[in-house]
mmCIF file with all atom_site columns, C-alpha atoms in Angstrom:
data_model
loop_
_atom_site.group_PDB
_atom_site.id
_atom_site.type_symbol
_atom_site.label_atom_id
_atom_site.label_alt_id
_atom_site.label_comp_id
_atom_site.label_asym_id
_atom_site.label_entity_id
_atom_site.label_seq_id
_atom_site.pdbx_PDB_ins_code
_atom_site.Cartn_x
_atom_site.Cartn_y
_atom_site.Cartn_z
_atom_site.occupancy
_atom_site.B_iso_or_equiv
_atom_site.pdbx_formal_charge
_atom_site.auth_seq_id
_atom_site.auth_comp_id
_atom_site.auth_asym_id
_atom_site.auth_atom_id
_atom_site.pdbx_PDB_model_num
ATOM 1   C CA . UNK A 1 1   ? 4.567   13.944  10.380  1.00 0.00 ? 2   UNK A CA 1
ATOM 2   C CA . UNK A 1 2   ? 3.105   12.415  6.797   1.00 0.00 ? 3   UNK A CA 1
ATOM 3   C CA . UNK A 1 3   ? -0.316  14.733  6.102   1.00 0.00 ? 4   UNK A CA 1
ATOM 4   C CA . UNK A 1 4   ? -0.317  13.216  2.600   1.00 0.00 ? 5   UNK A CA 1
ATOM 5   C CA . UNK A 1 5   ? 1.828   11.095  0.073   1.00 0.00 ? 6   UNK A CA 1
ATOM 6   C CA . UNK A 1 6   ? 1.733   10.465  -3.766  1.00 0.00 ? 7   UNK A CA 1
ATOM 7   C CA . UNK A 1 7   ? 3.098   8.005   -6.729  1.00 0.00 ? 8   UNK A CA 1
ATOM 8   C CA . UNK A 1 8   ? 3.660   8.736   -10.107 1.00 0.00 ? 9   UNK A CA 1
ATOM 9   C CA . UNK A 1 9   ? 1.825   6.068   -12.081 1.00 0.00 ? 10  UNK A CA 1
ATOM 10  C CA . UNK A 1 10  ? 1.994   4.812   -15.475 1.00 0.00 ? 11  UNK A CA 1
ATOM 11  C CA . UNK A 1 11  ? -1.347  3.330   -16.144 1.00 0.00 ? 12  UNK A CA 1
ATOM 12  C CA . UNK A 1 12  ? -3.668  5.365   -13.564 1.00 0.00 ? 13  UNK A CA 1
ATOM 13  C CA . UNK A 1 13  ? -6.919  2.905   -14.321 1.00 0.00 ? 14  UNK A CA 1
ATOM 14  C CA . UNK A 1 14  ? -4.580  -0.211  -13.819 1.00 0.00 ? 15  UNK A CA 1
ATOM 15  C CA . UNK A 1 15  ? -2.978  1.028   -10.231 1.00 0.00 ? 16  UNK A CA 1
ATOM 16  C CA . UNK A 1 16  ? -6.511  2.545   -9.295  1.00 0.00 ? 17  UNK A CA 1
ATOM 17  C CA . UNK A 1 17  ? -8.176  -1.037  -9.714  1.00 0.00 ? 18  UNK A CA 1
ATOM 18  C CA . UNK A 1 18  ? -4.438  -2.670  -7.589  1.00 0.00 ? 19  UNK A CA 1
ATOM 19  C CA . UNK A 1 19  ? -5.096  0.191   -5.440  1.00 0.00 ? 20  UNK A CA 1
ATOM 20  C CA . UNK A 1 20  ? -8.844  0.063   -4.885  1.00 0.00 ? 21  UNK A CA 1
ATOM 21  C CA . UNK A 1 21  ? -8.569  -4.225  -3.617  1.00 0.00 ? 22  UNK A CA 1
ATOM 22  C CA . UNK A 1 22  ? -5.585  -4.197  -1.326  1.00 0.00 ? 23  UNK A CA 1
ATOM 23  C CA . UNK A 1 23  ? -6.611  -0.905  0.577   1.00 0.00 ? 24  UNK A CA 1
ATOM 24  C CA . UNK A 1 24  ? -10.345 -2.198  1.069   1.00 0.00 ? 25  UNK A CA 1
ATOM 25  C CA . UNK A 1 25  ? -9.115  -4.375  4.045   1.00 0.00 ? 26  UNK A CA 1
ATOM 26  C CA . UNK A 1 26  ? -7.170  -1.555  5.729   1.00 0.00 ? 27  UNK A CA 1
ATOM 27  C CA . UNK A 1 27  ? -10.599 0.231   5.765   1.00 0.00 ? 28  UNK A CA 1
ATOM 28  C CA . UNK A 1 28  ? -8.952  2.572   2.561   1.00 0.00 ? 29  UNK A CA 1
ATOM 29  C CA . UNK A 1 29  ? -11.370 3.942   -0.413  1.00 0.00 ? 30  UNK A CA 1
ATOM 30  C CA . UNK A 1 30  ? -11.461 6.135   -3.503  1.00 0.00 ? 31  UNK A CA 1
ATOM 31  C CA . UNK A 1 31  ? -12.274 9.955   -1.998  1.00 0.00 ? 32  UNK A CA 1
ATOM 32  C CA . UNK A 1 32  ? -11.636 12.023  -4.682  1.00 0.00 ? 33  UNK A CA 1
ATOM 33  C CA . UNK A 1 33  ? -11.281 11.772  -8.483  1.00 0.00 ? 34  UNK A CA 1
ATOM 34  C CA . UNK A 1 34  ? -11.313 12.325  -11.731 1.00 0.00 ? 35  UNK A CA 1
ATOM 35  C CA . UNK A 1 35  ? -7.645  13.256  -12.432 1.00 0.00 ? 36  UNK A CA 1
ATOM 36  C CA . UNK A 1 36  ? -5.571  12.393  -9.706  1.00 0.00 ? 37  UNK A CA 1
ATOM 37  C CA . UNK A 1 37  ? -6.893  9.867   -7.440  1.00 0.00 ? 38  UNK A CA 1
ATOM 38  C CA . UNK A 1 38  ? -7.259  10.172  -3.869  1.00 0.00 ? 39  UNK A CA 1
ATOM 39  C CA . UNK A 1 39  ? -7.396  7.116   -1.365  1.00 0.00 ? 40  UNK A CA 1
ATOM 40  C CA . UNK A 1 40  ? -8.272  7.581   2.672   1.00 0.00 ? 41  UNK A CA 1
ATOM 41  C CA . UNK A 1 41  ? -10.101 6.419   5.419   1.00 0.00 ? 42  UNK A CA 1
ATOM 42  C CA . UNK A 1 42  ? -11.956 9.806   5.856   1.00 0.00 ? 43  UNK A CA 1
ATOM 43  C CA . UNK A 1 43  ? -9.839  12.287  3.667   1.00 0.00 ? 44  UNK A CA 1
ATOM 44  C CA . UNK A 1 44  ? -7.556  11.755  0.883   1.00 0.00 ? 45  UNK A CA 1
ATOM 45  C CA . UNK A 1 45  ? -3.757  11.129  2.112   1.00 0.00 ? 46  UNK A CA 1
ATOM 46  C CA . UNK A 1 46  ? -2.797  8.827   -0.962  1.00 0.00 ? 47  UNK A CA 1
ATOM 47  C CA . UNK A 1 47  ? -2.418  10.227  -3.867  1.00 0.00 ? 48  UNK A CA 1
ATOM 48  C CA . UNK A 1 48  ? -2.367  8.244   -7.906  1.00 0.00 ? 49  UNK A CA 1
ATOM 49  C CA . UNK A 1 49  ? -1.036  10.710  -9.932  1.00 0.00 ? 50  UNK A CA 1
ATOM 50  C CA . UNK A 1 50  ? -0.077  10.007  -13.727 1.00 0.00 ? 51  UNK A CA 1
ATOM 51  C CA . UNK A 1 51  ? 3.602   10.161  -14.845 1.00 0.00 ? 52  UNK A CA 1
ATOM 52  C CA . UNK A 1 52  ? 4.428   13.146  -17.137 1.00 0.00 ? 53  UNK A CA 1
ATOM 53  C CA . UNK A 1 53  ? 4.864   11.625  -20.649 1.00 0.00 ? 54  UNK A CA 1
ATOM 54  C CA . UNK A 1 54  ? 8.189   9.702   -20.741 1.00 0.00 ? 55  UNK A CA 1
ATOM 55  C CA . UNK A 1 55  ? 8.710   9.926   -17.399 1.00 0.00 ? 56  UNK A CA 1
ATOM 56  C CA . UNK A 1 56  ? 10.215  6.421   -15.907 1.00 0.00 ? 57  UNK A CA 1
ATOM 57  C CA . UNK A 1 57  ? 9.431   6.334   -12.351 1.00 0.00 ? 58  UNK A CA 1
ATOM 58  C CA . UNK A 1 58  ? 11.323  5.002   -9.487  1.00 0.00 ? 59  UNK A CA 1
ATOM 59  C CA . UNK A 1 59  ? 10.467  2.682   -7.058  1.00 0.00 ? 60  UNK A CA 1
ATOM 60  C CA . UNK A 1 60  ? 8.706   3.960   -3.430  1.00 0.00 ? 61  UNK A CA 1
ATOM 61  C CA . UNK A 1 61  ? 8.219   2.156   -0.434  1.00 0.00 ? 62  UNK A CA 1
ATOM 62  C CA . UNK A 1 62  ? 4.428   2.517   0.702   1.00 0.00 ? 63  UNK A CA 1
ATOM 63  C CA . UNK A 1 63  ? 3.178   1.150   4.215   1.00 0.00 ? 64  UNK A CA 1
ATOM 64  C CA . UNK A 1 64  ? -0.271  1.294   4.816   1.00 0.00 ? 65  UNK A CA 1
ATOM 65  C CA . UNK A 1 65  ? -1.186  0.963   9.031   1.00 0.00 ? 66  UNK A CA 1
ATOM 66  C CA . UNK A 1 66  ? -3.411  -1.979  9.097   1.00 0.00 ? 67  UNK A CA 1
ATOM 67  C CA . UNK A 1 67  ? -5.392  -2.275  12.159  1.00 0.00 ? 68  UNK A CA 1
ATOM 68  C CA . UNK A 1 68  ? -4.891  -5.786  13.301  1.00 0.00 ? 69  UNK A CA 1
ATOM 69  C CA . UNK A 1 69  ? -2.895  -9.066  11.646  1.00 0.00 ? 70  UNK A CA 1
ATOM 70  C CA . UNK A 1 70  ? -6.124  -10.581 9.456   1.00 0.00 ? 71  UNK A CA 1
ATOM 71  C CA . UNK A 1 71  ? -5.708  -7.149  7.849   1.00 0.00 ? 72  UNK A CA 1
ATOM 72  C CA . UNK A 1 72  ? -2.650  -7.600  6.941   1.00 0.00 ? 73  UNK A CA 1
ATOM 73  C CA . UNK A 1 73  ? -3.394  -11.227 5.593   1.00 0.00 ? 74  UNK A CA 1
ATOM 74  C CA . UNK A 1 74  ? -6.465  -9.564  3.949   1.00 0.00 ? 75  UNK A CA 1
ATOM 75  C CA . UNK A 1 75  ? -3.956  -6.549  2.017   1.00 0.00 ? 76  UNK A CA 1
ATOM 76  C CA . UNK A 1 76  ? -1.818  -9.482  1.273   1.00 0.00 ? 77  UNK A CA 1
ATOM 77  C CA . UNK A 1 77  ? -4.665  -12.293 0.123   1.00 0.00 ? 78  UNK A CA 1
ATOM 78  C CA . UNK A 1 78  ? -6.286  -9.089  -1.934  1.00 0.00 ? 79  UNK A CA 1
ATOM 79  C CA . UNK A 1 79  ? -2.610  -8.517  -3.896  1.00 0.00 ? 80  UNK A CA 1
ATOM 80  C CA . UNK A 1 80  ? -1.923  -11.815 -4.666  1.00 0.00 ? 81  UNK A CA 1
ATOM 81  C CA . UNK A 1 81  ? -6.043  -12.083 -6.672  1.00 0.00 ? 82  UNK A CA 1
ATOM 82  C CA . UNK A 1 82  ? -4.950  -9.047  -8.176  1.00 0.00 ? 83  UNK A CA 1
ATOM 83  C CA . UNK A 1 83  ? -2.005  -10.489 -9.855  1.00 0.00 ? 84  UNK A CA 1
ATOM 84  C CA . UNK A 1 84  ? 0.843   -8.802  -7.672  1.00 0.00 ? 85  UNK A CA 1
ATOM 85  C CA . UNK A 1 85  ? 4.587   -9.616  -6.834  1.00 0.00 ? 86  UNK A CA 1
ATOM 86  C CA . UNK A 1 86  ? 4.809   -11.371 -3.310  1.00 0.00 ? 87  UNK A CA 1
ATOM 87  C CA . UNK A 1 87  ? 8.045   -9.636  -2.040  1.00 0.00 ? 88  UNK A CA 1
ATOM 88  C CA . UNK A 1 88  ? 7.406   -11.215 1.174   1.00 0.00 ? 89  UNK A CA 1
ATOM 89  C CA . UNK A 1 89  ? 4.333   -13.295 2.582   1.00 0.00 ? 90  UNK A CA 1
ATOM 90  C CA . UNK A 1 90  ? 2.589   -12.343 6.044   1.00 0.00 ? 91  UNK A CA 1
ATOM 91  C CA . UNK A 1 91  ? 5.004   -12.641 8.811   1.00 0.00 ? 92  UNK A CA 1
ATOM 92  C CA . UNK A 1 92  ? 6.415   -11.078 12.399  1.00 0.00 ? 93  UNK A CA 1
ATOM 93  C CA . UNK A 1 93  ? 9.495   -9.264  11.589  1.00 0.00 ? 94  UNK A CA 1
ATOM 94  C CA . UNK A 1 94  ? 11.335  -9.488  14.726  1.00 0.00 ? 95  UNK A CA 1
ATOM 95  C CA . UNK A 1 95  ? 14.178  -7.216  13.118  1.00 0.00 ? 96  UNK A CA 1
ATOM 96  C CA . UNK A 1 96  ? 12.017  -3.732  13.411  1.00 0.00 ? 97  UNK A CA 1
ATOM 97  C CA . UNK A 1 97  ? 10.586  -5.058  16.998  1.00 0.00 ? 98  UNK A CA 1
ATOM 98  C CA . UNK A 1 98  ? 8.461   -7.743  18.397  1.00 0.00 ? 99  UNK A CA 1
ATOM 99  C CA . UNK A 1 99  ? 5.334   -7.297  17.069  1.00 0.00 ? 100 UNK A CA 1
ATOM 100 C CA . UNK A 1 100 ? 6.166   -5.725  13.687  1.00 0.00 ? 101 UNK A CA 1
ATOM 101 C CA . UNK A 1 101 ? 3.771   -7.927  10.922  1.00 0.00 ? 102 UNK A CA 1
ATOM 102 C CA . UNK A 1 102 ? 3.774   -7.390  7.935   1.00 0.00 ? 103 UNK A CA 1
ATOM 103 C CA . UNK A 1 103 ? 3.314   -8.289  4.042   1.00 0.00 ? 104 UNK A CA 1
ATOM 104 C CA . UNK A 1 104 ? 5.116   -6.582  0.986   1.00 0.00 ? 105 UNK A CA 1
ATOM 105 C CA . UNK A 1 105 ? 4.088   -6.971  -2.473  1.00 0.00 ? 106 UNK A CA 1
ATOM 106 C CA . UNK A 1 106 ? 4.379   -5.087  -5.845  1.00 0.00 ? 107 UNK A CA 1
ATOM 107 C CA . UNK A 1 107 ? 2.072   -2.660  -7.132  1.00 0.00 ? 108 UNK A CA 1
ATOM 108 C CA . UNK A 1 108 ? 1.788   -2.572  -10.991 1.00 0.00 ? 109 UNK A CA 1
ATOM 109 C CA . UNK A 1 109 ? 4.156   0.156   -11.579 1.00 0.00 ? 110 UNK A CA 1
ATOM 110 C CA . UNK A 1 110 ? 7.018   -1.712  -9.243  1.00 0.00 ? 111 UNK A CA 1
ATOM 111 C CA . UNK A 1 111 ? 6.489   0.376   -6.377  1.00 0.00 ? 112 UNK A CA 1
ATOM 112 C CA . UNK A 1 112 ? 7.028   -2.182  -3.059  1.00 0.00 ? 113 UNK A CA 1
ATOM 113 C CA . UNK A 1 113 ? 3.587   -1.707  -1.444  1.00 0.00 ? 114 UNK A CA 1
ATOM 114 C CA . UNK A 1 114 ? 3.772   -3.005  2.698   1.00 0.00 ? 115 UNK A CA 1
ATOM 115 C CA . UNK A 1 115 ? 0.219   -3.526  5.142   1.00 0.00 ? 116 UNK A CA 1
ATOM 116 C CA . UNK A 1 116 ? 1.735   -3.552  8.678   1.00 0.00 ? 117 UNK A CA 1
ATOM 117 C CA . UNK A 1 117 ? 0.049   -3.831  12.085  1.00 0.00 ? 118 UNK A CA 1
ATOM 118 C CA . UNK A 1 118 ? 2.246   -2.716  14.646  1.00 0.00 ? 119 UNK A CA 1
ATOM 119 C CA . UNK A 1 119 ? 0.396   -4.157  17.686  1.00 0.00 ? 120 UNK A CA 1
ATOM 120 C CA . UNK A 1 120 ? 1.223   -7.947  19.242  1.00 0.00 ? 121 UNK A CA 1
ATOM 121 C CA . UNK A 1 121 ? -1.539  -10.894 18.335  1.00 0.00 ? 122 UNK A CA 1
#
C-alpha cells in the first residue's frame, strides 16, 4: 500500500549522515538529492525533507524491512556508532507474532526509527 514516505527534518545534513549508516545494512542508499533527499534500494521511497522554518515536528514511527536478523543487528550496531537512542535492543517480539525481530532506536530529530525482519531464524 506505502509507494513512498517522508520526515520533516531539522538538520537535513545531520539525519542524511544517521540516515545514510543505519540503512546501509538493509541494502538502503542515497538516490536522489540535492534538496530533498531520497533513500531506496532501487528507487527513492524515503524521503528527508527540511522542516519549514519554525516548524516543530512530531514524532513518526519508521520500519525499514530488513532481510534477515544480522540485518537487523547491523541497523541496530550502525545506530548505536552513530550516537542514537536505543529504544529497544535486537530482540523477537513475540507480541506482533513469532518471528517478529526487531530493533528501535532514535533518529536525530526524535523520530523512533525500527529494522524488522519478519521471517523465523
Amino acid at each position: 500500500m506505502l509507494d513512498h514516505f517522508s520526515v520533516q527534518v531539522r538538520d537535513l545534513p545531520a539525519s542524511a549522515a544517521f540516515y545514510d549508516k543505519v540503512l546501509a545494512p538493509l541494502g538502503g542508499r542515497r538516490i536522489m538529492e540535492p534538496g530533498p533527499i531520497g533513500y531506496g534500494v532501487d528507487r527513492p521511497d524515503f524521503w528527508l525533507v527540511p522542516a519549514a522554518g519554525g516548524t516543530e515536528s512530531l514524532e513518526a514511527h519508521i520500519a525499514f524491512t530488513a532481510p534477515d536478523r544480522a540485518a537487523v543487528q547491523a541497523f541496530h550496531d550502525a545506530a548505536v556508532a552513530a550516537g542514537a537512542e536505543v529504544l529497544h535492543a535486537p530482540r523477537v517480539w513475540p507480541e506482533y507474532h513469532p518471528t517478529y525481530f526487531g530493533a528501535f532506536v532514535r533518529d536525530p530529530d526524535g523520530n523512533n526509527v525500527e529494522a524488522v525482519c519478519h521471517r523465523p531464524e
